[in-house]
Coordinates of C-alpha atoms in Angstrom, one line a residue:
X1 CA 34.4 -37.2 1.5
X2 CA 31.6 -35.4 -0.4
X3 CA 29.2 -37.2 1.8
X4 CA 30.8 -36.1 5.1
X5 CA 30.8 -32.4 3.6
X6 CA 27.0 -32.9 2.7
X7 CA 25.8 -34.0 6.2
X8 CA 28.2 -31.2 7.9
X9 CA 26.5 -28.6 5.7
X10 CA 22.9 -30.0 6.4
X11 CA 23.8 -29.7 10.1
X12 CA 25.2 -26.4 10.0
X13 CA 21.9 -25.4 7.6
X14 CA 19.7 -26.7 10.2
X15 CA 21.4 -24.7 13.0
X16 CA 21.1 -21.7 11.0
X17 CA 17.6 -22.1 10.5
X18 CA 16.6 -22.8 14.0
X19 CA 18.6 -19.8 15.0
X20 CA 16.9 -17.4 12.5
X21 CA 13.3 -18.8 13.6
X22 CA 14.4 -18.1 17.3
X23 CA 15.7 -14.7 16.5
X24 CA 12.5 -13.9 14.5
X25 CA 10.5 -15.0 17.4
X26 CA 12.5 -12.9 20.0
X27 CA 12.5 -9.8 17.8
X28 CA 8.7 -9.9 17.2
X29 CA 8.1 -10.4 21.0
X30 CA 10.1 -7.3 21.5
X31 CA 7.6 -5.4 19.2
X32 CA 4.5 -6.9 20.3
X33 CA 1.7 -4.8 21.0
X34 CA 0.0 -7.6 23.3
X35 CA 1.1 -9.5 26.1
X36 CA 1.8 -12.5 24.1
X37 CA 3.8 -13.0 20.9
X38 CA 2.5 -13.6 17.6
X39 CA 4.6 -14.7 14.5
X40 CA 3.1 -15.6 11.1
X41 CA -0.4 -15.9 12.6
X42 CA 1.0 -18.4 15.3
X43 CA 1.2 -18.1 19.1
X44 CA 2.8 -20.2 21.7
X45 CA 1.5 -20.8 25.0
X46 CA 2.7 -23.2 28.0
X47 CA -0.1 -24.8 29.7
X48 CA -0.1 -24.1 33.4
X49 CA -3.1 -26.2 34.9
X50 CA -4.6 -29.6 34.4
X51 CA -8.0 -28.2 33.6
X52 CA -7.8 -29.7 30.1
X53 CA -6.3 -33.1 31.4
X54 CA -6.3 -35.9 29.8
X55 CA -6.2 -33.8 26.6
X56 CA -3.5 -31.1 27.7
X57 CA -1.2 -31.3 30.5
X58 CA 0.6 -28.8 32.6
X59 CA 3.8 -28.2 30.7
X60 CA 2.6 -28.9 27.5
X61 CA 3.1 -26.2 24.9
X62 CA 0.3 -25.2 22.5
X63 CA 0.5 -23.5 19.1
X64 CA -2.3 -21.6 18.6
X65 CA -3.6 -20.4 14.9
X66 CA -5.3 -17.0 14.4
X67 CA -8.4 -17.6 12.4
X68 CA -11.4 -15.5 11.6
X69 CA -14.2 -14.8 14.4
X70 CA -16.9 -16.5 12.4
X71 CA -15.0 -20.0 12.1
X72 CA -15.0 -20.8 15.8
X73 CA -17.3 -23.9 16.4
X74 CA -18.7 -25.6 19.5
X75 CA -15.9 -28.3 20.4
X76 CA -13.1 -26.3 19.3
X77 CA -10.1 -25.8 21.8
X78 CA -9.1 -22.1 21.9
X79 CA -6.7 -19.9 23.7
X80 CA -8.1 -16.6 24.8
X81 CA -7.5 -13.7 27.1
X82 CA -10.6 -12.0 28.5
X83 CA -10.6 -8.4 28.8
X84 CA -9.0 -7.1 32.0
X85 CA -7.0 -10.3 32.4
X86 CA -3.3 -10.9 31.7
X87 CA -3.5 -14.6 32.1
X88 CA -4.3 -16.9 28.9
X89 CA -6.7 -19.6 29.0
X90 CA -7.2 -22.8 26.9
X91 CA -10.4 -24.6 27.0
X92 CA -13.1 -25.9 24.7
X93 CA -15.9 -24.0 23.3
X94 CA -19.2 -25.4 24.8
X95 CA -21.6 -22.7 23.6
X96 CA -21.8 -19.9 20.7
X97 CA -24.7 -17.3 20.8
X98 CA -23.8 -14.6 18.4
X99 CA -20.4 -13.0 19.5
X100 CA -20.6 -14.3 23.1
X101 CA -18.4 -17.7 23.7
X102 CA -18.8 -19.9 26.4
X103 CA -15.8 -22.3 27.3
X104 CA -15.1 -25.1 29.8
X105 CA -12.1 -27.3 30.7
X106 CA -12.5 -31.0 30.1
X107 CA -11.1 -32.3 33.5
X108 CA -14.3 -33.4 35.2
X109 CA -12.6 -33.3 38.6
X110 CA -11.8 -29.6 38.3
X111 CA -14.1 -28.2 36.1
X112 CA -17.7 -28.5 36.9
X113 CA -19.3 -25.5 35.7
X114 CA -19.2 -23.5 32.2
X115 CA -16.4 -20.5 32.4
X116 CA -17.6 -17.0 32.5
X117 CA -18.9 -15.9 29.0
X118 CA -16.7 -13.5 26.7
X119 CA -16.6 -11.8 23.6
X120 CA -15.2 -13.5 20.5
X121 CA -12.7 -10.9 20.2
X122 CA -11.1 -12.1 23.2
X123 CA -10.0 -15.5 21.4
X124 CA -6.3 -15.6 20.4
X125 CA -7.0 -18.7 18.1
X126 CA -7.8 -22.3 17.8
X127 CA -5.2 -24.7 19.3
X128 CA -3.7 -26.5 16.1
X129 CA -0.7 -28.5 17.6
X130 CA 0.4 -29.8 21.1
X131 CA 4.1 -30.5 22.0
X132 CA 3.5 -32.9 24.8
X133 CA 7.3 -32.9 26.2
X134 CA 7.8 -29.4 25.8
X135 CA 8.1 -28.9 29.6
X136 CA 10.8 -31.5 30.4
X137 CA 12.7 -30.1 27.3
X138 CA 12.5 -26.5 28.4
X139 CA 13.9 -27.6 31.8
X140 CA 16.5 -29.4 30.2
X141 CA 17.8 -26.5 28.0
X142 CA 17.4 -23.7 30.8
X143 CA 19.5 -25.9 33.3
X144 CA 23.2 -24.9 33.3
X145 CA 24.2 -28.6 33.0
X146 CA 21.6 -28.9 30.0
X147 CA 23.3 -25.7 28.2
X148 CA 26.8 -27.2 28.5
X149 CA 25.6 -30.6 27.4
X150 CA 24.1 -28.9 24.1
X151 CA 27.2 -26.8 23.4
X152 CA 29.6 -29.6 23.9
X153 CA 27.3 -31.8 21.8
X154 CA 27.3 -29.3 19.0
X155 CA 30.9 -28.8 19.1
X156 CA 31.9 -32.4 18.9
X157 CA 29.5 -32.9 15.9
X158 CA 31.2 -30.3 14.0
X159 CA 34.6 -31.5 15.1
X160 CA 33.4 -35.1 14.2
X161 CA 32.6 -34.0 10.7
X162 CA 35.9 -32.2 10.4
X163 CA 37.8 -35.2 11.7
X164 CA 36.2 -37.8 9.5
X165 CA 36.6 -35.6 6.5
X166 CA 40.5 -35.2 7.2
X167 CA 40.5 -38.9 7.7
X168 CA 38.8 -39.9 4.3
X169 CA 41.1 -37.2 2.8
X170 CA 44.4 -39.0 4.1
X171 CA 43.3 -42.4 3.8
X172 CA 44.7 -44.3 0.4
X173 CA 42.3 -46.4 -1.0

């Protein structure tokens, strides 16, 4: 019976942590002075094209970490927003000349030339992690059927723990 309570408490604890992280992300996005959200030095962007295929595909989520401007090196994958532009781009650095950075997508079919050079201050950060199945999961949880399935699953898991606890409590060994 104690193990059932332990698993139920762990499950509820994980839900509380996830809800707290999501709330922090939403609140920080409300007060962000940029057109993207940065939480604890990390930003999240969904890949919108195949310019970095096969390394990144449309629908992937890239997690970008802010680093010092002097730490960027040729070969790093970075996300940046050029001045007078609203759309973030994630490409590899191919050339650094002082504070001027040149990038390029790695998809040879769509990227035959380097991108227009820009100042290092336009870089949001280095890509440190990629969530490959993000697009599929996002589509599922934003679908009304997906929302219903998630809510019902959570309800049945908690009720299952309660049922198991009551069953074990009434069971005579």
